[in-house]
Amino acid sequence: MGKRGKADRRTVLLNYKLWLSSITGNGKIGDDTYNILNLIDQKGSLKAVADELKISYRKAWGHIDDAEKILGYDLTEKSRGGKEGGQSKLTLQGKKLLEAYNSLHKRFDETFEEAYTEFKSKISNNSK
Amino acid sequence: MGKRGKADRRTVLLNYKLWLSSITGNGKIGDDTYNILNLIDQKGSLKAVADELKISYRKAWGHIDDAEKILGYDLTEKSRGGKEGGQSKLTLQGKKLLEAYNSLHKRFDETFEEAYTEFKSKISNNSK
DNA sequence: AATCGATATGCAAATATAAACCTATCGATA
DNA sequence: TATCGATAGGTTTATATTTGCATATCGATT
């Protein structure tokens, strides 16, 4: 056996990112936004989501606000006031977006796995 | 016919990005780097590549330097001095990386096209 | 009408990323 | 051995992105 083993080789990682944008280009809808939408669906409040994710309400709100501006329609139905202070829930379109994104992402993940394996085998320096 | 046509709807774009990184995380090998590598192969000089791309030599050099640090081996063979000042050409491993990246990217592009089409059809608000 | 907790935003501060600047080094050729 | 053009890289400037601060609004309930 040689001096170096598998674990000794430098590990190179493949990464990819997926997002939606408007044609004008400001703001994007990426994993963070989808994550927030998903949690809104579970918790019914943006504040609760922000706490859960340990991010500021301002930040969470910004993601959703950006997303709705990009798409041009509401993903969430908001209400204010009352004993509970208010709440946020997904609109029908918000749910549709989440579902569509999930299958989109899944498809990319599959491609990623396959392509990465092939890529590494092509790259590996298997000369004697 | 209604008030709005296809062209009137807000256009939402899907985007993706692909890159390599080291486990330690500083620097990345993305499209820019691959583009530079490809041009080095054609032109035989990093300076010529920088001019072609209208970027600074410093920037082009930085991309290659980062990439070689991430991978832990040379992608280019450099020489200095002489009437021509010097030159850069791809190493065998550099060429292998380029090829591997091309098929990787192609595969992602295919997935992208298919998935995007499906995504849009799911998202489109085709209620009456 | 006073309260309370979540929604709603402008704006400033802090980071991170990228671009530009400048100076040094190398070495085949003349 | 003087030159010239490309490689090499530290340092600074500019720009973009992100994070956080502070304050206002809303309205069912009490």
Coordinates of C-alpha atoms (C1' of nucleotides) in Angstrom, one line a residue:
Chain A
M1 CA 0.0 0.0 0.0
G2 CA 1.1 3.5 -0.9
K3 CA 1.7 6.5 1.3
R4 CA -1.7 8.0 0.8
G5 CA -5.1 6.5 1.4
K6 CA -8.5 7.7 0.2
A7 CA -9.0 9.9 3.3
D8 CA -5.8 11.6 2.7
R9 CA -6.8 13.0 -0.6
R10 CA -8.1 16.5 -0.7
T11 CA -11.8 16.5 -0.8
V12 CA -13.5 18.6 -3.5
L13 CA -17.2 19.3 -3.1
L14 CA -19.7 20.0 -5.8
N15 CA -22.4 22.5 -5.0
Y16 CA -25.4 23.9 -6.7
K17 CA -28.0 26.5 -6.0
L18 CA -31.4 27.0 -7.5
W19 CA -33.5 30.2 -7.4
L20 CA -36.2 32.2 -9.0
S21 CA -35.9 35.8 -10.0
S22 CA -37.8 38.4 -11.9
I23 CA -36.7 39.7 -15.2
T24 CA -35.7 42.9 -13.6
G25 CA -33.4 41.1 -11.3
N26 CA -33.8 42.5 -7.8
G27 CA -34.4 39.9 -5.2
K28 CA -34.6 36.1 -5.4
I29 CA -36.6 33.2 -4.2
G30 CA -34.2 30.5 -3.0
D31 CA -34.0 27.8 -0.4
D32 CA -34.3 30.2 2.5
T33 CA -37.6 31.5 1.2
Y34 CA -39.0 28.1 0.5
N35 CA -38.0 27.0 4.0
I36 CA -39.8 30.0 5.5
L37 CA -42.9 29.3 3.4
N38 CA -42.9 25.7 4.6
L39 CA -42.7 26.7 8.2
I40 CA -45.4 29.3 7.8
D41 CA -47.7 26.5 6.6
Q42 CA -46.9 24.6 9.8
K43 CA -46.9 27.4 12.3
G44 CA -49.4 30.0 11.0
S45 CA -47.2 32.9 11.9
L46 CA -44.2 34.6 10.5
K47 CA -43.0 35.6 13.9
A48 CA -43.0 32.0 15.1
V49 CA -41.0 31.0 12.0
A50 CA -38.4 33.7 12.6
D51 CA -38.0 32.4 16.2
E52 CA -37.8 28.8 15.1
L53 CA -35.1 29.6 12.5
K54 CA -33.4 32.0 14.9
I55 CA -33.4 34.8 12.4
S56 CA -34.9 38.3 12.8
Y57 CA -38.5 38.9 11.9
R58 CA -37.3 41.6 9.6
K59 CA -35.3 39.1 7.7
A60 CA -38.0 36.6 7.4
W61 CA -40.5 39.2 6.3
G62 CA -38.0 40.5 3.8
H63 CA -37.8 37.1 2.1
I64 CA -41.5 36.8 1.8
D65 CA -42.0 40.4 0.7
D66 CA -39.3 40.0 -2.0
A67 CA -40.9 36.7 -3.2
E68 CA -44.3 38.2 -3.6
K69 CA -42.9 41.2 -5.5
I70 CA -41.1 38.9 -7.9
L71 CA -44.1 36.8 -8.5
G72 CA -46.6 39.6 -8.5
Y73 CA -49.1 37.8 -6.3
D74 CA -49.4 36.9 -2.6
L75 CA -48.0 33.7 -1.2
T76 CA -49.3 34.5 2.2
E77 CA -52.5 35.8 3.7
K78 CA -51.7 38.1 6.5
S79 CA -53.8 39.5 9.3
R80 CA -53.0 41.9 12.1
G81 CA -54.5 42.7 15.5
G82 CA -56.4 40.7 18.0
K83 CA -55.3 38.9 21.1
E84 CA -52.8 36.8 19.1
G85 CA -51.4 39.9 17.4
G86 CA -51.9 38.6 13.9
Q87 CA -51.1 35.6 11.8
S88 CA -49.8 34.5 8.4
K89 CA -50.9 31.5 6.3
L90 CA -50.2 30.3 2.9
T91 CA -52.5 31.2 0.0
L92 CA -53.4 28.5 -2.5
Q93 CA -50.8 29.8 -4.8
G94 CA -48.3 29.7 -2.0
K95 CA -49.0 26.0 -1.5
K96 CA -48.7 25.3 -5.2
L97 CA -45.4 27.1 -5.3
L98 CA -44.1 25.0 -2.4
E99 CA -45.1 21.8 -4.1
A100 CA -43.7 22.7 -7.4
Y101 CA -40.5 23.7 -5.8
N102 CA -40.2 20.5 -3.9
S103 CA -40.4 18.3 -7.0
L104 CA -38.1 20.7 -8.9
H105 CA -35.5 20.5 -6.1
K106 CA -35.8 16.7 -5.9
R107 CA -35.2 16.4 -9.6
F108 CA -32.1 18.5 -9.3
D109 CA -30.9 16.5 -6.3
E110 CA -31.1 13.3 -8.3
T111 CA -29.2 14.8 -11.2
F112 CA -26.7 16.1 -8.7
E113 CA -26.0 12.7 -7.2
E114 CA -25.6 10.9 -10.5
A115 CA -23.5 13.6 -12.1
Y116 CA -21.3 14.1 -9.1
T117 CA -20.4 10.5 -9.0
E118 CA -19.5 10.4 -12.6
F119 CA -17.7 13.7 -12.4
K120 CA -15.5 12.5 -9.6
S121 CA -14.6 9.3 -11.4
K122 CA -13.5 11.3 -14.4
I123 CA -11.4 13.7 -12.3
S124 CA -9.7 11.2 -10.0
N125 CA -6.1 10.9 -10.9
N126 CA -5.9 7.2 -11.3
S127 CA -2.6 7.1 -13.1
K128 CA -0.1 4.5 -11.6
Chain B
M1 CA -60.1 37.7 -25.5
G2 CA -59.3 39.0 -22.1
K3 CA -57.4 42.1 -21.0
R4 CA -54.1 40.3 -20.5
G5 CA -52.1 38.3 -22.9
K6 CA -49.2 36.1 -22.3
A7 CA -46.6 38.8 -22.7
D8 CA -48.4 40.8 -20.1
R9 CA -47.8 38.3 -17.4
R10 CA -44.9 38.8 -15.1
T11 CA -42.1 36.6 -16.2
V12 CA -40.4 34.6 -13.5
L13 CA -37.0 33.1 -14.3
L14 CA -35.4 29.9 -12.9
N15 CA -31.7 30.1 -12.3
Y16 CA -29.1 27.7 -11.2
K17 CA -25.4 27.8 -10.4
L18 CA -22.9 25.0 -10.1
W19 CA -19.5 25.2 -8.5
L20 CA -16.7 23.2 -6.8
S21 CA -15.3 24.1 -3.5
S22 CA -12.9 22.7 -0.9
I23 CA -14.1 21.5 2.4
T24 CA -12.5 24.5 4.0
G25 CA -14.7 26.7 1.9
N26 CA -12.5 29.6 0.7
G27 CA -12.8 30.2 -3.0
K28 CA -14.8 28.4 -5.7
I29 CA -14.4 26.9 -9.1
G30 CA -17.4 28.1 -11.2
D31 CA -18.3 29.1 -14.7
D32 CA -15.9 31.9 -14.8
T33 CA -13.0 29.7 -14.0
Y34 CA -14.0 27.1 -16.5
N35 CA -14.3 29.8 -19.1
I36 CA -10.8 31.0 -18.4
L37 CA -9.4 27.5 -18.5
N38 CA -11.1 26.9 -21.8
L39 CA -9.6 30.1 -23.3
I40 CA -6.2 29.3 -21.9
D41 CA -6.3 26.1 -23.9
Q42 CA -7.1 28.1 -27.0
K43 CA -4.8 31.0 -26.5
G44 CA -1.8 29.7 -24.6
S45 CA -1.6 32.7 -22.3
L46 CA -3.4 34.0 -19.3
K47 CA -2.8 37.6 -20.3
A48 CA -4.4 37.0 -23.7
V49 CA -7.4 35.4 -21.9
A50 CA -7.8 38.4 -19.6
D51 CA -7.7 40.8 -22.6
E52 CA -10.2 38.7 -24.5
L53 CA -12.6 38.6 -21.6
K54 CA -11.9 42.3 -20.7
I55 CA -11.0 41.5 -17.2
S56 CA -7.8 42.3 -15.3
Y57 CA -5.0 39.9 -15.4
R58 CA -5.1 39.9 -11.6
K59 CA -8.6 38.7 -11.6
A60 CA -8.0 35.9 -14.2
W61 CA -4.9 34.8 -12.3
G62 CA -6.8 34.8 -9.1
H63 CA -9.4 32.5 -10.4
I64 CA -6.8 30.0 -11.6
D65 CA -4.8 30.3 -8.4
D66 CA -7.9 29.7 -6.3
A67 CA -8.9 26.7 -8.4
E68 CA -5.5 25.1 -8.1
K69 CA -5.5 25.6 -4.3
I70 CA -8.9 24.0 -4.0
L71 CA -7.9 21.0 -6.0
G72 CA -4.4 20.7 -4.7
Y73 CA -2.8 20.3 -8.1
D74 CA -2.0 22.4 -11.1
L75 CA -4.4 22.9 -13.9
T76 CA -2.0 25.0 -15.8
E77 CA 1.7 24.9 -16.7
K78 CA 3.2 28.3 -16.5
S79 CA 6.5 29.6 -17.8
R80 CA 8.0 33.1 -17.6
G81 CA 10.6 35.0 -19.5
G82 CA 11.7 35.1 -23.1
K83 CA 10.7 37.2 -26.0
E84 CA 7.0 36.3 -25.5
G85 CA 7.2 37.0 -21.8
G86 CA 5.8 33.7 -20.8
Q87 CA 2.9 31.4 -21.4
S88 CA 0.3 29.2 -19.7
K89 CA -1.1 26.0 -21.0
L90 CA -3.4 23.4 -19.5
T91 CA -2.0 20.4 -17.8
L92 CA -3.4 17.0 -18.5
Q93 CA -5.4 17.3 -15.3
G94 CA -6.6 20.7 -16.4
K95 CA -8.0 19.2 -19.6
K96 CA -9.6 16.4 -17.8
L97 CA -11.3 18.8 -15.5
L98 CA -12.6 20.8 -18.4
E99 CA -14.1 17.8 -20.1
A100 CA -15.6 16.5 -16.9
Y101 CA -17.1 19.9 -16.2
N102 CA -18.6 20.2 -19.7
S103 CA -20.6 17.0 -19.4
L104 CA -21.6 17.8 -15.8
H105 CA -22.9 21.1 -16.9
K106 CA -24.6 19.7 -19.9
R107 CA -26.4 17.2 -17.7
F108 CA -27.6 19.9 -15.4
D109 CA -28.8 22.0 -18.4
E110 CA -30.9 19.2 -19.6
T111 CA -32.5 18.7 -16.2
F112 CA -33.0 22.4 -16.0
E113 CA -34.9 22.6 -19.2
E114 CA -37.2 19.7 -18.3
A115 CA -37.8 20.7 -14.8
Y116 CA -38.4 24.3 -15.6
T117 CA -41.1 23.5 -18.1
E118 CA -42.8 21.3 -15.6
F119 CA -42.4 23.8 -12.9
K120 CA -44.0 26.6 -14.9
S121 CA -47.0 24.5 -15.8
K122 CA -47.5 23.7 -12.1
I123 CA -47.3 27.2 -11.1
S124 CA -49.3 28.9 -13.8
N125 CA -52.5 30.2 -12.4
N126 CA -54.9 28.5 -14.9
S127 CA -58.1 29.0 -12.9
K128 CA -60.9 30.3 -15.1
Chain C
dA1 C1' -60.5 53.3 24.9
dA2 C1' -56.4 50.8 26.6
dT3 C1' -53.7 46.6 25.8
dC4 C1' -50.8 43.3 23.5
dG5 C1' -48.4 40.7 20.2
dA6 C1' -47.8 40.1 15.4
dT7 C1' -47.4 42.4 10.9
dA8 C1' -45.0 46.2 8.3
dT9 C1' -40.8 49.1 6.9
dG10 C1' -37.3 52.8 6.7
dC11 C1' -32.7 53.2 7.5
dA12 C1' -28.1 52.7 9.5
dA13 C1' -24.3 49.5 10.5
dA14 C1' -21.6 45.7 9.6
dT15 C1' -19.8 42.1 6.4
dA16 C1' -18.5 40.1 2.4
dT17 C1' -17.3 40.2 -2.3
dA18 C1' -15.2 42.1 -6.2
dA19 C1' -12.4 45.4 -8.7
dA20 C1' -8.5 48.1 -9.2
dC21 C1' -3.6 49.6 -8.2
dC22 C1' 1.0 48.9 -8.1
dT23 C1' 5.3 46.7 -7.8
dA24 C1' 8.3 42.6 -8.3
dT25 C1' 10.1 38.6 -10.8
dC26 C1' 11.5 35.6 -14.5
dG27 C1' 14.4 34.3 -18.5
dA28 C1' 14.9 33.6 -23.7
dT29 C1' 16.5 36.7 -27.0
dA30 C1' 19.0 40.4 -29.0
Chain D
dT1 C1' 23.8 42.2 -19.8
dA2 C1' 19.8 45.1 -21.1
dT3 C1' 15.1 44.5 -22.7
dC4 C1' 10.4 43.2 -22.9
dG5 C1' 6.1 41.0 -22.1
dA6 C1' 3.9 37.6 -19.3
dT7 C1' 3.6 35.5 -14.8
dA8 C1' 3.1 36.5 -9.6
dG9 C1' 1.0 38.5 -5.7
dG10 C1' 0.4 42.1 -1.6
dT11 C1' -2.5 45.9 -0.6
dT12 C1' -6.2 49.1 -1.0
dT13 C1' -10.5 50.9 -2.9
dA14 C1' -15.1 50.3 -4.2
dT15 C1' -19.4 47.9 -4.4
dA16 C1' -22.8 44.8 -3.0
dT17 C1' -25.1 42.1 0.3
dT18 C1' -26.6 41.1 4.7
dT19 C1' -27.8 42.0 9.3
dG20 C1' -29.7 44.6 12.9
dC21 C1' -32.0 48.7 15.1
dA22 C1' -35.9 51.4 15.9
dT23 C1' -40.5 52.7 15.3
dA24 C1' -45.1 52.5 13.4
dT25 C1' -49.5 50.1 12.5
dC26 C1' -53.3 47.1 13.1
dG27 C1' -57.5 45.3 15.4
dA28 C1' -59.8 41.5 18.3
dT29 C1' -60.2 41.2 23.0
dT30 C1' -60.8 43.0 27.7

